[in-house]
Short mmCIF file of C-alpha atoms in Angstrom, two decimals:
data_model
loop_
_atom_site.label_atom_id
_atom_site.label_comp_id
_atom_site.label_asym_id
_atom_site.label_seq_id
_atom_site.Cartn_x
_atom_site.Cartn_y
_atom_site.Cartn_z
CA MET A 1 0.00 0.00 0.00
CA ILE A 2 1.23 3.50 -0.79
CA ASP A 3 0.52 6.02 1.95
CA GLU A 4 0.12 9.21 -0.11
CA GLU A 5 -2.53 11.77 0.75
CA CYS A 6 -4.60 11.68 -2.42
CA CYS A 7 -8.16 10.87 -3.47
CA GLY A 8 -7.42 7.16 -3.89
CA ASN A 9 -6.52 6.99 -0.21
CA CYS A 10 -9.41 9.17 0.97
CA ASP A 11 -12.43 7.84 2.84
CA SER A 12 -14.81 9.55 0.40
CA HIS A 13 -13.69 7.61 -2.65
CA ASN A 14 -15.25 4.77 -4.59
CA SER A 15 -13.96 3.25 -7.79
CA TYR A 16 -15.21 4.92 -10.99
CA HIS A 17 -12.71 4.12 -13.76
CA TYR A 18 -10.27 1.85 -12.01
CA PRO A 19 -7.55 2.77 -11.18
CA THR A 20 -7.23 6.29 -12.57
CA LYS A 21 -10.59 7.91 -11.69
CA VAL A 22 -12.59 7.76 -8.48
CA PHE A 23 -16.05 8.90 -7.44
CA CYS A 24 -16.01 11.34 -4.51
CA SER A 25 -19.16 11.31 -2.36
CA THR A 26 -18.16 14.55 -0.56
CA ARG A 27 -17.98 16.46 -3.84
CA TYR A 28 -21.25 14.87 -4.96
CA ASP A 29 -23.00 16.08 -1.81
CA LYS A 30 -21.70 19.58 -2.55
CA ASP A 31 -23.08 19.38 -6.09
CA GLN A 32 -19.55 19.50 -7.55
CA ASP A 33 -18.23 17.17 -10.28
CA PRO A 34 -17.73 13.94 -8.28
CA ILE A 35 -15.37 12.23 -10.74
CA VAL A 36 -11.76 13.10 -9.93
CA ASP A 37 -8.28 11.72 -10.57
CA THR A 38 -7.18 9.04 -8.12
CA LEU A 39 -3.93 10.93 -7.55
CA TRP A 40 -5.59 14.32 -6.96
CA ARG A 41 -6.51 15.64 -3.50
CA CYS A 42 -8.41 18.48 -1.88
CA ASP A 43 -8.62 20.05 1.60
CA ASP A 44 -11.36 17.63 2.66
CA TYR A 45 -8.92 14.70 2.51
CA ASN A 46 -9.72 12.16 5.20
CA LYS A 47 -7.54 9.06 5.43
CA VAL A 48 -9.31 5.87 4.42
CA SER A 49 -9.85 3.29 7.17
CA GLN A 50 -9.27 0.26 4.93
CA PRO A 51 -6.69 1.00 2.22
CA CYS A 52 -6.97 -0.29 -1.34
CA TYR A 53 -4.79 -0.65 -4.44
CA CYS A 54 -6.10 2.44 -6.25
CA VAL A 55 -3.09 4.68 -5.60
CA ARG A 56 -0.50 1.97 -6.25
CA GLU A 57 -2.13 1.04 -9.53
CA ALA A 58 -2.81 4.63 -10.60
CA LEU A 59 0.90 5.40 -10.04
CA ASN A 60 1.77 2.37 -12.17
CA VAL A 61 -0.41 3.75 -14.98
CA LYS A 62 1.10 7.23 -14.58
CA ASN A 63 4.65 5.88 -14.63
CA GLY A 64 3.95 3.45 -17.44
CA THR A 65 5.03 0.49 -15.28
CA GLU A 66 1.73 -1.36 -15.57
CA MET B 1 -57.02 -45.34 1.66
CA GLU B 2 -56.66 -49.01 1.04
CA ARG B 3 -53.33 -50.78 0.58
CA LYS B 4 -53.78 -51.12 -3.18
CA ASP B 5 -54.22 -47.35 -3.48
CA TYR B 6 -50.64 -46.89 -2.35
CA LEU B 7 -49.32 -49.13 -5.10
CA LYS B 8 -50.85 -47.72 -8.25
CA GLU B 9 -47.84 -46.45 -10.15
CA PRO B 10 -44.55 -48.36 -10.29
CA VAL B 11 -41.37 -46.32 -10.74
CA GLU B 12 -40.33 -46.41 -14.39
CA HIS B 13 -36.60 -46.35 -14.90
CA ILE B 14 -35.01 -43.46 -16.73
CA LYS B 15 -33.85 -44.36 -20.24
CA ILE B 16 -31.62 -42.12 -22.27
CA ASP B 17 -31.37 -43.56 -25.76
CA GLY B 18 -29.39 -41.10 -27.81
CA ALA B 19 -30.33 -37.46 -28.02
CA LEU B 20 -33.16 -36.23 -25.83
CA THR B 21 -34.82 -32.84 -25.87
CA VAL B 22 -35.29 -31.06 -22.54
CA ASP B 23 -38.96 -31.94 -22.44
CA GLU B 24 -38.23 -35.58 -23.31
CA LEU B 25 -35.82 -35.68 -20.37
CA MET B 26 -38.51 -34.17 -18.14
CA GLY B 27 -40.78 -36.95 -19.40
CA GLN B 28 -38.22 -39.50 -18.22
CA PHE B 29 -38.07 -37.72 -14.86
CA LYS B 30 -41.86 -37.95 -14.68
CA ASN B 31 -41.65 -41.69 -15.37
CA SER B 32 -39.39 -41.98 -12.33
CA GLY B 33 -41.67 -39.66 -10.37
CA SER B 34 -39.24 -39.81 -7.50
CA LEU B 35 -37.08 -37.48 -5.44
CA GLY B 36 -35.88 -34.26 -7.07
CA ALA B 37 -36.52 -35.55 -10.60
CA GLY B 38 -40.16 -36.26 -9.77
CA ARG B 39 -40.63 -32.82 -8.25
CA LEU B 40 -38.96 -31.11 -11.20
CA ALA B 41 -41.19 -33.00 -13.66
CA ALA B 42 -44.23 -32.03 -11.59
CA ALA B 43 -43.12 -28.38 -11.65
CA CYS B 44 -42.87 -28.51 -15.47
CA ASP B 45 -46.44 -29.89 -15.70
CA ILE B 46 -47.78 -27.25 -13.31
CA TYR B 47 -46.07 -24.36 -15.09
CA GLU B 48 -47.62 -25.55 -18.37
CA LYS B 49 -51.04 -25.69 -16.65
CA MET B 50 -50.63 -22.17 -15.22
CA ILE B 51 -49.77 -20.78 -18.63
CA LYS B 52 -52.62 -22.54 -20.41
CA ASP B 53 -55.20 -21.51 -17.80
CA LYS B 54 -56.72 -18.40 -19.41
CA ASP B 55 -58.19 -17.20 -16.12
CA CYS B 56 -54.94 -17.41 -14.20
CA THR B 57 -52.64 -14.55 -13.24
CA LEU B 58 -49.08 -15.74 -12.85
CA PHE B 59 -46.97 -14.09 -10.15
CA LEU B 60 -43.19 -14.61 -10.33
CA ALA B 61 -41.15 -14.08 -7.14
CA LEU B 62 -37.50 -13.20 -7.69
CA SER B 63 -34.83 -13.22 -5.01
CA GLY B 64 -31.16 -14.09 -4.64
CA ALA B 65 -28.60 -14.00 -7.43
CA VAL B 66 -31.02 -14.65 -10.31
CA VAL B 67 -29.60 -11.82 -12.44
CA PRO B 68 -25.89 -11.98 -11.59
CA ALA B 69 -25.91 -15.72 -12.31
CA GLY B 70 -27.33 -15.27 -15.79
CA MET B 71 -31.14 -15.53 -15.80
CA ARG B 72 -31.85 -11.91 -16.68
CA ALA B 73 -32.62 -12.39 -20.37
CA LEU B 74 -34.63 -15.52 -19.60
CA VAL B 75 -36.90 -13.58 -17.23
CA ALA B 76 -37.13 -10.61 -19.64
CA ASP B 77 -38.24 -13.05 -22.38
CA LEU B 78 -40.92 -14.49 -20.08
CA VAL B 79 -42.18 -10.95 -19.54
CA ARG B 80 -42.17 -10.16 -23.27
CA ASN B 81 -43.99 -13.42 -24.08
CA HIS B 82 -46.48 -12.92 -21.21
CA LEU B 83 -45.49 -16.19 -19.62
CA VAL B 84 -45.47 -14.25 -16.33
CA ASP B 85 -47.97 -11.49 -15.52
CA VAL B 86 -46.72 -9.86 -12.32
CA ILE B 87 -43.22 -9.85 -10.78
CA VAL B 88 -42.48 -9.40 -7.11
CA SER B 89 -38.77 -8.93 -6.63
CA THR B 90 -36.18 -8.00 -4.08
CA GLY B 91 -34.71 -4.58 -4.69
CA ALA B 92 -31.35 -6.25 -5.32
CA CYS B 93 -32.57 -8.33 -8.29
CA MET B 94 -33.77 -5.18 -10.01
CA VAL B 95 -30.57 -3.31 -9.12
CA HIS B 96 -28.56 -6.14 -10.72
CA ASP B 97 -30.79 -5.84 -13.78
CA ALA B 98 -30.29 -2.07 -13.93
CA ILE B 99 -26.50 -2.44 -13.58
CA GLU B 100 -26.41 -4.50 -16.78
CA ALA B 101 -28.98 -2.26 -18.48
CA VAL B 102 -26.62 0.72 -18.18
CA GLY B 103 -23.58 -1.19 -19.44
CA GLY B 104 -22.22 -2.96 -16.35
CA HIS B 105 -21.46 -6.65 -16.10
CA HIS B 106 -21.24 -9.53 -13.68
CA TYR B 107 -18.15 -11.72 -14.08
CA LYS B 108 -17.43 -15.41 -13.63
CA GLY B 109 -15.22 -15.77 -10.57
CA GLY B 110 -14.59 -18.39 -7.90
CA TRP B 111 -15.51 -19.03 -4.31
CA VAL B 112 -11.99 -19.81 -3.13
CA VAL B 113 -10.55 -16.34 -3.43
CA ASP B 114 -8.74 -13.75 -1.32
CA ASP B 115 -11.66 -11.53 -0.33
CA ALA B 116 -9.40 -8.98 1.32
CA GLU B 117 -7.63 -8.62 -2.03
CA LEU B 118 -10.96 -8.28 -3.83
CA TYR B 119 -11.76 -5.45 -1.42
CA ARG B 120 -8.49 -3.69 -2.33
CA TYR B 121 -9.37 -4.04 -6.03
CA HIS B 122 -12.89 -2.68 -5.41
CA LEU B 123 -14.49 -5.94 -6.54
CA PHE B 124 -17.62 -7.37 -4.87
CA ARG B 125 -18.29 -11.10 -4.65
CA ILE B 126 -21.64 -12.89 -4.89
CA TYR B 127 -20.55 -16.47 -4.20
CA ASP B 128 -18.61 -17.22 -7.42
CA ILE B 129 -19.66 -14.11 -9.32
CA LEU B 130 -17.79 -10.81 -9.27
CA VAL B 131 -19.06 -7.30 -9.90
CA PRO B 132 -16.79 -4.24 -10.07
CA GLU B 133 -17.65 -1.40 -7.71
CA GLU B 134 -17.58 1.08 -10.60
CA ASP B 135 -20.57 -0.65 -12.17
CA PHE B 136 -22.56 0.12 -9.01
CA VAL B 137 -21.20 3.68 -8.88
CA LYS B 138 -22.06 4.37 -12.51
CA LEU B 139 -25.58 3.11 -11.88
CA ASP B 140 -25.77 5.25 -8.71
CA LEU B 141 -25.05 8.40 -10.69
CA ILE B 142 -27.62 7.52 -13.34
CA LEU B 143 -30.23 6.56 -10.73
CA SER B 144 -29.70 9.73 -8.77
CA GLU B 145 -30.50 11.77 -11.89
CA MET B 146 -33.47 9.50 -12.63
CA TYR B 147 -34.77 9.94 -9.08
CA ALA B 148 -34.69 13.73 -9.40
CA ASP B 149 -36.42 13.52 -12.79
CA ILE B 150 -39.10 11.12 -11.51
CA ALA B 151 -39.71 13.22 -8.37
CA LYS B 152 -40.06 16.36 -10.48
CA GLN B 153 -42.48 14.65 -12.84
CA HIS B 154 -44.61 13.36 -9.96
CA LYS B 155 -44.39 16.70 -8.09
CA GLY B 156 -43.26 15.08 -4.86
CA LYS B 157 -46.16 12.60 -4.77
CA PRO B 158 -45.05 9.28 -3.22
CA LEU B 159 -44.83 6.33 -5.61
CA ALA B 160 -45.77 2.71 -4.99
CA SER B 161 -42.97 0.27 -5.78
CA ASP B 162 -44.60 -0.85 -9.04
CA GLU B 163 -44.83 2.79 -10.14
CA PHE B 164 -41.16 3.23 -9.19
CA ALA B 165 -40.14 0.16 -11.25
CA PHE B 166 -42.27 1.43 -14.13
CA GLU B 167 -40.49 4.80 -14.08
CA ILE B 168 -37.03 3.20 -13.98
CA GLY B 169 -37.96 0.75 -16.77
CA LYS B 170 -39.26 3.65 -18.87
CA ARG B 171 -35.82 5.24 -18.76
CA LEU B 172 -33.91 2.11 -19.83
CA THR B 173 -33.45 0.96 -23.42
CA ASP B 174 -31.78 -2.45 -23.06
CA LYS B 175 -34.17 -5.04 -24.52
CA ASN B 176 -32.72 -7.77 -22.26
CA SER B 177 -33.58 -5.76 -19.16
CA ILE B 178 -36.37 -7.11 -16.97
CA LEU B 179 -37.32 -3.57 -15.91
CA CYS B 180 -37.38 -2.33 -19.51
CA ALA B 181 -39.37 -5.36 -20.75
CA ALA B 182 -41.87 -4.99 -17.90
CA TYR B 183 -42.41 -1.31 -18.70
CA GLU B 184 -42.86 -2.02 -22.41
CA GLU B 185 -45.26 -4.93 -21.81
CA GLY B 186 -47.21 -3.35 -18.94
CA VAL B 187 -46.16 -6.07 -16.50
CA PRO B 188 -46.08 -4.68 -12.94
CA ILE B 189 -42.95 -5.23 -10.84
CA PHE B 190 -43.53 -4.86 -7.11
CA SER B 191 -40.42 -4.42 -5.03
CA PRO B 192 -41.58 -4.10 -1.43
CA SER B 193 -38.02 -4.25 -0.10
CA ALA B 194 -36.59 -1.74 -2.61
CA ARG B 195 -35.14 0.24 0.27
CA ASP B 196 -32.96 -2.73 1.24
CA SER B 197 -30.86 -2.49 -1.90
CA GLU B 198 -28.79 0.01 -3.84
CA PHE B 199 -32.11 1.64 -4.78
CA GLY B 200 -32.43 2.60 -1.10
CA PHE B 201 -28.86 3.55 -0.37
CA ILE B 202 -28.51 5.70 -3.48
CA HIS B 203 -31.60 7.54 -2.26
CA TRP B 204 -29.49 8.80 0.64
CA LEU B 205 -26.95 10.24 -1.81
CA HIS B 206 -29.71 11.66 -4.02
CA ALA B 207 -31.59 13.25 -1.10
CA SER B 208 -28.51 14.70 0.59
CA GLN B 209 -27.18 16.40 -2.53
CA LYS B 210 -26.89 20.17 -2.07
CA ASN B 211 -29.56 22.11 -3.97
CA GLN B 212 -31.62 18.98 -4.54
CA GLN B 213 -35.08 20.34 -5.29
CA ASN B 214 -36.84 17.08 -6.08
CA VAL B 215 -36.48 14.24 -3.60
CA LEU B 216 -38.11 10.98 -4.66
CA GLN B 217 -40.69 9.54 -2.27
CA LEU B 218 -41.50 5.82 -2.19
CA ASP B 219 -44.46 4.47 -0.21
CA ALA B 220 -44.40 0.67 0.28
CA PHE B 221 -47.92 0.71 1.77
CA LYS B 222 -49.29 1.92 -1.57
CA ASP B 223 -48.41 -1.50 -3.04
CA VAL B 224 -50.89 -3.37 -0.88
CA PRO B 225 -54.23 -2.38 -2.44
CA THR B 226 -52.77 -2.73 -5.94
CA ILE B 227 -51.38 -6.23 -5.56
CA CYS B 228 -54.36 -7.42 -3.50
CA GLY B 229 -56.65 -5.92 -6.15
CA ILE B 230 -54.93 -7.96 -8.87
CA CYS B 231 -55.35 -11.15 -6.83
CA SER B 232 -58.94 -10.28 -6.04
CA ARG B 233 -59.99 -9.54 -9.63
CA SER B 234 -58.13 -12.49 -11.18
CA PRO B 235 -60.34 -15.57 -11.36
CA LYS B 236 -57.29 -17.68 -10.46
CA ASN B 237 -53.81 -16.95 -9.14
CA ALA B 238 -50.52 -18.79 -9.52
CA MET B 239 -47.18 -18.31 -7.80
CA LEU B 240 -43.77 -19.25 -9.14
CA VAL B 241 -41.01 -18.64 -6.61
CA LEU B 242 -37.27 -18.51 -7.22
CA GLY B 243 -35.80 -18.46 -3.72
CA GLY B 244 -38.26 -17.02 -1.25
CA GLY B 245 -38.08 -14.18 1.27
CA VAL B 246 -40.10 -11.00 0.95
CA PRO B 247 -41.23 -11.65 -2.65
CA ARG B 248 -42.75 -15.05 -1.79
CA ASN B 249 -44.38 -13.66 1.34
CA THR B 250 -45.83 -10.70 -0.56
CA ILE B 251 -47.56 -12.94 -3.11
CA GLN B 252 -48.85 -15.39 -0.52
CA SER B 253 -50.10 -12.61 1.73
CA ALA B 254 -51.88 -10.92 -1.19
CA ALA B 255 -53.58 -14.24 -1.96
CA LEU B 256 -54.64 -14.44 1.68
CA ALA B 257 -55.75 -10.81 2.07
CA SER B 258 -57.82 -11.01 -1.10
CA LYS B 259 -59.42 -14.18 0.26
CA LYS B 260 -58.61 -15.99 -2.97
CA GLY B 261 -55.89 -18.46 -2.06
CA LEU B 262 -53.43 -19.60 -4.72
CA ASP B 263 -54.63 -22.09 -7.32
CA TYR B 264 -51.15 -23.12 -8.46
CA ALA B 265 -47.74 -22.84 -6.82
CA ILE B 266 -44.18 -23.78 -7.66
CA VAL B 267 -41.34 -23.02 -5.27
CA ILE B 268 -37.70 -23.59 -6.22
CA THR B 269 -35.50 -23.18 -3.19
CA LEU B 270 -32.64 -24.60 -1.16
CA ASP B 271 -34.14 -23.33 2.07
CA ARG B 272 -35.46 -25.75 4.69
CA PRO B 273 -38.69 -25.72 6.69
CA GLU B 274 -37.18 -26.59 10.07
CA THR B 275 -36.21 -23.00 10.86
CA GLY B 276 -39.82 -21.83 10.74
CA GLY B 277 -38.74 -19.18 8.23
CA LEU B 278 -40.96 -18.52 5.24
CA SER B 279 -38.50 -19.27 2.43
CA GLY B 280 -38.23 -22.95 3.27
CA SER B 281 -41.77 -23.45 4.52
CA THR B 282 -43.65 -26.20 2.74
CA LEU B 283 -46.57 -25.34 0.50
CA GLU B 284 -48.75 -27.59 2.69
CA GLU B 285 -48.01 -25.18 5.57
CA THR B 286 -49.24 -22.37 3.32
CA VAL B 287 -52.63 -24.11 3.07
CA SER B 288 -53.11 -23.76 6.84
CA TRP B 289 -53.09 -19.97 6.46
CA GLY B 290 -55.47 -19.93 3.52
CA LYS B 291 -52.72 -18.58 1.28
CA MET B 292 -52.97 -21.58 -1.03
CA LYS B 293 -56.06 -23.66 -1.73
CA GLY B 294 -56.01 -27.19 -0.37
CA LYS B 295 -56.61 -28.56 -3.86
CA ALA B 296 -54.03 -26.35 -5.59
CA ASP B 297 -51.57 -27.94 -8.00
CA HIS B 298 -48.23 -27.41 -6.34
CA ALA B 299 -44.62 -28.53 -6.34
CA MET B 300 -41.66 -27.55 -4.22
CA VAL B 301 -38.35 -28.31 -5.92
CA ILE B 302 -35.39 -28.41 -3.57
CA GLY B 303 -32.65 -27.10 -5.76
CA GLU B 304 -30.77 -24.09 -6.92
CA ALA B 305 -32.92 -21.88 -9.13
CA LEU B 306 -30.26 -21.36 -11.81
CA MET B 307 -30.10 -25.12 -12.40
CA VAL B 308 -33.82 -25.85 -12.07
CA PHE B 309 -35.76 -22.94 -13.54
CA PRO B 310 -34.27 -23.04 -17.08
CA PHE B 311 -35.42 -26.69 -17.31
CA VAL B 312 -38.95 -25.68 -16.29
CA VAL B 313 -39.05 -22.87 -18.86
CA ALA B 314 -37.42 -24.90 -21.64
CA SER B 315 -39.80 -27.80 -21.08
CA ALA B 316 -42.86 -25.52 -21.08
CA LYS B 317 -41.74 -23.67 -24.21
CA GLU B 318 -41.10 -26.96 -26.00
CA ARG B 319 -44.62 -28.15 -25.18
CA LEU B 320 -46.24 -24.86 -26.13
CA GLY B 321 -44.41 -24.52 -29.45
CA ILE B 322 -42.94 -21.40 -31.01
CA ASP B 323 -46.28 -20.11 -32.32
CA PHE B 324 -47.96 -20.15 -28.89
CA LYS B 325 -49.36 -16.79 -27.85
CA ARG B 326 -50.82 -16.03 -24.47
CA GLU B 327 -53.07 -13.16 -23.52
CA SER B 328 -53.21 -12.89 -19.76
CA PHE B 329 -56.25 -12.03 -17.68
CA LEU B 330 -54.66 -8.66 -16.88
CA GLN B 331 -54.14 -7.92 -20.58
CA ARG B 332 -57.75 -8.81 -21.37
CA GLU B 333 -58.92 -6.67 -18.47
CA LYS B 334 -56.84 -3.75 -19.72
CA ARG B 335 -58.19 -4.18 -23.25
CA SER B 336 -61.80 -4.19 -22.02
CA ILE B 337 -61.20 -1.02 -19.96
CA GLN B 338 -59.64 0.72 -22.98
CA LYS B 339 -62.76 -0.10 -25.04
#
């Protein structure tokens, strides 16, 4: 698991286009575009309680090491 | 009964000489008349009777993994051919249908898997079937927009679950979708436990969205007079259950409340009666409540619906032939009202 503070490690995320895009329920509640990059982050970041592979795999896509 | 009455029909042994059609195999099962094969053959006969009975309204109860396991198109075809007249479903079955209707899929998986790893990959498991989380999320976003649109159209008026299913089906275009087929054919789908599914949990997201002007209202109590009215007006009623739970109970209770009692019943389940729960309760037990008539044709097949139900449907379709057309009591009633 990669412990970076980004959307893919935030408690508000669900998978949308795995692994590069996530759905953010906090942004949805605020009527903002809920689809964001897995590696993005905002001030509402809240560390996820059960980590997943999103960030690791999104970094692999970004670095072309998939 | 006298002793000779117990010994009327000897077991005939199953013979498979070369190629058999499904219905021919069911005929062999009927010759045996024993154990699961005997019950399955009886279920095939009863389903044929239900369909051919012009005065009978056929209620189909759906629960469990009917759609993820691959029976979605089969059920949609039954709806389109009017080989079922009313569906009572868990919310989940219709959610699974909607997931595929908007482009999602269920995948063949396994049951010996690392579930913690599946969690990290955002994959959900239904026994040996997998569904990606994004397919739920994509449906959630579509449903949330649909909810707002439906609420706006109905001006905040609460919907019964069949009206809710009708509105969702109206907005889908996939011809293999049960919801879409039901909307197009005017077959009601009651989903009394819609709240206990993604339909319910997405409502939270929909209702809590900032600036949401139109919050959808669903009223499960509104279902009761509608479904009891169908039972009451239909000269005869039949129940075909895949699984059990709330859908089975809803149909049986409607048959009781309308003081009609079921005339035909088939239950396909792996549940057992010893728990006292409804899903495994015997159909004989149902007679004690008045939910099924004492003389009703009935069969309870102990088996997994995905293995059993396609045999029942294939056998019935083979007997009926490809040119068979059925006009249900509800269709005739609708036609006479339109005149």
